[in-house]
Amino acid sequence: MKRTMGRKKRVSMQDIADQLNISKNAVSLALQEKKGVSEEMRYRILQTAKELGYGPFAGDSQQSGNVLVLVPERIMSYEDNDHFQFFHDMIWGLEKSIRKRGLNAVIAPIDGEMEAGLQLPRHSSEISYAGIILFGIVSEAYARMVWETNAPLVMLDSYHRQLPCPVVASANIEGACEAVEALIASGHRDIGFIGPANLTTSHEERWFGYWRAMQARGLSIDGRKVLASSQGLGATEREIEVFLDQLEELPTAFFCGNDRIAYLLMRQLRKRQLQIPGDVSIIGFDDLRYAEESGVAMTTMRVDKEKMCEAAADLLLSLKGPCREMIRMYIRPSLIVRHSVAGPMG
C-alpha cells in the first residue's frame, strides 16, 4: 500500500498575529524592522516567528542551528532610555549577525532570581544550540556557571579576568587614551575624571586609559579632581553636584566614563554659569546622544556596536567546542568630534 504524507502547513504572518492576538500589520512592521510597534512587542513577534518557524526565521529547534544569547533582564527593560537604546542595539545587532550566518538567535533573559540562584534559562534544556553568547554584566559566579557548561561560549561587552574565555569587547583603554589625547592636543593639561572605576572590566579600562594617557604625557592627576563612583552607571547628578561644590579650582577639562555622566556634568556646570566648551571642555564615551536642551553636542568615543556583534558571531562559530583560552577581540571605538571641546582660556 502506498503511504501518503500530509504536507506541513506553511506558517504565515497571520499565524503569528493570531498567536499573539495582534494585527497582521503589526507583525509585518516588526519583521521588517519598521517603526510602529514597541520594542517589547517587536521582541515577542520575533521570538514567536522563530518558534513557529516563519520564513527566514525558521529553524528546527531540535537541531543545533540555534545560538543561545543570554541577557540580564535588567538591561532589556532599562529605566534609563538612552542606555536601553545602547543595549537594545547590541541585542538586535547580535540577532541580525547570527541570522546572517544561517542560524537562529534565541534570546533568553536572565532575571535577578535566576542569577542569584545560578539557574540557566529553560531554553538551555528545551532546545539544542551551537553555542552561547553571554551579553552584559553578570556576577562572576553566574558567568563561571555558564562557562562550565559543555558548550562553546563567547562573552560580549563585559567579562571576568579570572575566566579564560573567548571575549569580544570595546577597546576601552585605547579609546580612553585617544579621548584624553584629544584634550591634551587642544592644549589642556589639567584634566579631571568622572566615572565608574571598578564595577566592570570596561569601567576599569576607561579609568586606566585616562591614567595611562596622563602618565605618558608626564601630566599629574590631581585626586581632588577625580570622582570615581561606585554607582551602577557612574556618578549620580547629586554626587557630581557635591563633587563640584568641594572643588577649590576646576580643571580646564574632564574625561567622563560615559555620556550619561558627561551630560550630567555639563548640566551642573551650566548651573554655575560656566560655558561649555569656553570654560570647561568635556569628552564622553559610548555616543549615546543624550538630549541636551542647550544644543551643545558632546564630543565622545563611539562604540562600534555593529562590529562587536559581527565579531562575537564569527568568534563563536569558529570554536569547535568549549574553549578555555583567554581569547580577546577588542573593537576600537572612534573619536566623534562635536562641540564640547576647545582650548583652555587664559
XYZ file of N, CA, C and O in Angstrom, residues 155-221:
268
model
N 31.825 35.685 25.581
C 31.284 36.785 26.379
C 31.411 38.071 25.571
O 32.436 38.310 24.923
N 30.357 38.888 25.623
C 30.304 40.108 24.809
C 30.124 41.330 25.691
O 29.224 41.371 26.537
N 31.008 42.317 25.516
C 30.931 43.636 26.143
C 31.472 43.678 27.559
O 31.980 44.700 28.003
N 31.361 42.592 28.299
C 31.897 42.552 29.654
C 32.416 41.145 29.924
O 31.952 40.185 29.316
N 33.380 41.026 30.815
C 33.953 39.714 31.098
C 34.606 39.722 32.471
O 34.691 40.761 33.132
N 35.051 38.543 32.895
C 35.758 38.397 34.167
C 37.145 37.857 33.870
O 37.290 36.806 33.229
N 38.153 38.543 34.344
C 39.533 38.175 34.018
C 39.913 36.798 34.557
O 40.829 36.155 34.056
N 39.218 36.330 35.581
C 39.543 35.034 36.169
C 39.092 33.872 35.285
O 39.503 32.736 35.505
N 38.235 34.147 34.305
C 37.727 33.088 33.441
C 38.465 33.109 32.101
O 38.334 34.075 31.340
N 39.242 32.079 31.792
C 39.904 32.005 30.484
C 38.868 31.650 29.422
O 38.537 30.486 29.219
N 38.345 32.680 28.782
C 37.171 32.509 27.928
C 37.270 33.453 26.733
O 37.795 34.571 26.862
N 36.779 33.075 25.543
C 36.741 33.997 24.406
C 35.852 35.204 24.710
O 34.744 35.053 25.237
N 36.350 36.387 24.378
C 35.656 37.636 24.698
C 35.728 38.587 23.507
O 36.762 38.689 22.849
N 34.620 39.292 23.258
C 34.618 40.428 22.337
C 34.201 41.647 23.146
O 33.171 41.636 23.822
N 35.029 42.691 23.104
C 34.750 43.893 23.888
C 35.236 45.121 23.137
O 36.023 45.021 22.185
N 34.766 46.266 23.567
C 35.281 47.514 23.021
C 36.693 47.738 23.561
O 37.006 47.355 24.692
N 37.554 48.335 22.749
C 38.923 48.632 23.180
C 38.878 49.886 24.058
O 39.218 50.995 23.630
N 38.460 49.681 25.306
C 38.204 50.812 26.196
C 39.474 51.560 26.600
O 39.455 52.783 26.735
N 40.554 50.835 26.812
C 41.798 51.514 27.208
C 42.263 52.430 26.090
O 42.549 53.622 26.307
N 42.342 51.894 24.872
C 42.793 52.694 23.736
C 41.830 53.856 23.465
O 42.247 54.957 23.127
N 40.522 53.595 23.628
C 39.543 54.652 23.406
C 39.675 55.775 24.409
O 39.626 56.964 24.055
N 39.844 55.421 25.677
C 40.018 56.445 26.712
C 41.305 57.225 26.485
O 41.343 58.454 26.651
N 42.377 56.515 26.101
C 43.637 57.202 25.787
C 43.442 58.224 24.673
O 43.917 59.355 24.749
N 42.732 57.815 23.629
C 42.516 58.716 22.496
C 41.711 59.943 22.911
O 41.978 61.063 22.471
N 40.715 59.736 23.779
C 39.901 60.857 24.247
C 40.751 61.855 25.028
O 40.680 63.075 24.808
N 41.583 61.352 25.946
C 42.435 62.239 26.751
C 43.492 62.906 25.863
O 43.798 64.092 26.030
N 44.034 62.157 24.899
C 44.996 62.743 23.961
C 44.365 63.885 23.175
O 45.027 64.885 22.870
N 43.081 63.755 22.840
C 42.393 64.831 22.117
C 42.307 66.093 22.969
O 42.459 67.213 22.469
N 42.068 65.910 24.274
C 42.041 67.064 25.174
C 43.427 67.691 25.301
O 43.577 68.919 25.284
N 44.435 66.837 25.398
C 45.815 67.338 25.503
C 46.192 68.080 24.228
O 46.810 69.156 24.263
N 45.813 67.539 23.068
C 46.121 68.183 21.791
C 45.440 69.544 21.670
O 45.926 70.423 20.943
N 44.339 69.734 22.389
C 43.644 71.020 22.375
C 44.258 72.012 23.356
O 43.775 73.145 23.475
N 45.299 71.587 24.078
C 46.010 72.476 24.977
C 45.753 72.255 26.443
O 46.308 72.965 27.288
N 44.948 71.265 26.793
C 44.619 71.028 28.202
C 45.717 70.217 28.895
O 46.255 69.267 28.318
N 46.029 70.595 30.099
C 46.982 69.861 30.926
C 46.374 69.452 32.266
O 46.813 68.507 32.894
N 45.375 70.207 32.705
C 44.670 69.942 33.958
C 43.349 69.263 33.613
O 42.345 69.916 33.307
N 43.351 67.930 33.635
C 42.206 67.157 33.146
C 41.670 66.271 34.264
O 42.405 65.447 34.823
N 40.408 66.439 34.586
C 39.778 65.635 35.620
C 39.078 64.426 35.035
O 38.953 64.270 33.822
N 38.609 63.550 35.926
C 37.913 62.323 35.509
C 36.696 62.122 36.384
O 36.755 62.265 37.611
N 35.556 61.766 35.753
C 34.361 61.355 36.485
C 33.831 60.092 35.821
O 33.635 60.054 34.604
N 33.605 59.065 36.615
C 33.058 57.834 36.037
C 33.173 56.671 36.978
O 33.820 56.752 38.020
N 32.545 55.551 36.627
C 32.748 54.322 37.389
C 34.192 53.875 37.208
O 34.762 54.056 36.130
N 34.782 53.309 38.227
C 36.196 52.933 38.113
C 36.464 51.456 38.359
O 37.468 50.939 37.915
N 35.570 50.767 39.042
C 35.920 49.390 39.402
C 34.730 48.442 39.421
O 34.759 47.406 40.083
N 33.677 48.769 38.679
C 32.491 47.920 38.700
C 32.567 46.800 37.668
O 32.139 45.689 37.918
N 33.089 47.090 36.507
C 33.220 46.092 35.447
C 34.563 46.293 34.770
O 35.248 47.291 34.986
N 34.901 45.358 33.905
C 36.155 45.497 33.167
C 36.151 46.746 32.302
O 37.169 47.433 32.199
N 35.031 47.066 31.675
C 35.005 48.260 30.814
C 35.214 49.526 31.624
O 35.917 50.448 31.196
N 34.622 49.584 32.824
C 34.815 50.747 33.683
C 36.283 50.873 34.105
O 36.874 51.959 34.058
N 36.854 49.761 34.519
C 38.261 49.773 34.919
C 39.158 50.222 33.770
O 40.094 51.002 33.954
N 38.866 49.727 32.584
C 39.715 50.017 31.432
C 39.638 51.478 31.027
O 40.638 52.065 30.613
N 38.479 52.082 31.121
C 38.365 53.503 30.761
C 39.116 54.372 31.778
O 39.745 55.357 31.403
N 39.044 54.007 33.044
C 39.837 54.709 34.056
C 41.318 54.536 33.783
O 42.088 55.487 33.816
N 41.731 53.308 33.480
C 43.142 53.045 33.236
C 43.633 53.769 31.984
O 44.763 54.260 31.939
N 42.781 53.850 30.949
C 43.160 54.574 29.742
C 43.415 56.050 30.028
O 44.361 56.648 29.494
N 42.573 56.651 30.881
C 42.780 58.041 31.311
C 44.111 58.172 32.031
O 44.936 59.047 31.728
N 44.351 57.263 32.980
C 45.599 57.303 33.765
C 46.811 57.145 32.853
O 47.797 57.872 32.987
N 46.726 56.200 31.916
C 47.875 55.923 31.058
C 48.201 57.103 30.151
O 49.380 57.438 29.944
N 47.175 57.738 29.607
C 47.408 58.893 28.728
C 48.047 60.043 29.503
O 48.951 60.720 28.993
N 47.586 60.262 30.734
C 48.165 61.333 31.551
C 49.619 61.016 31.888
O 50.500 61.886 31.803
N 49.881 59.772 32.263
C 51.248 59.371 32.598
C 52.172 59.480 31.398
O 53.325 59.905 31.518
N 51.681 59.071 30.231
C 52.514 59.093 29.024
C 52.949 60.504 28.672
O 54.035 60.700 28.090
N 52.157 61.485 29.014
C 52.486 62.882 28.729
C 53.113 63.592 29.916
O 53.328 64.796 29.876
N 53.412 62.850 30.983
C 54.040 63.453 32.150
C 53.135 64.392 32.909
O 53.614 65.303 33.599
N 51.826 64.183 32.810
C 50.858 65.060 33.486
C 50.392 64.417 34.787
O 50.072 63.227 34.822
N 50.375 65.189 35.839
C 49.955 64.651 37.136
C 48.433 64.614 37.223
O 47.733 65.413 36.606
N 47.927 63.641 37.983
C 46.491 63.523 38.230
C 46.215 64.041 39.628
O 46.765 63.545 40.609
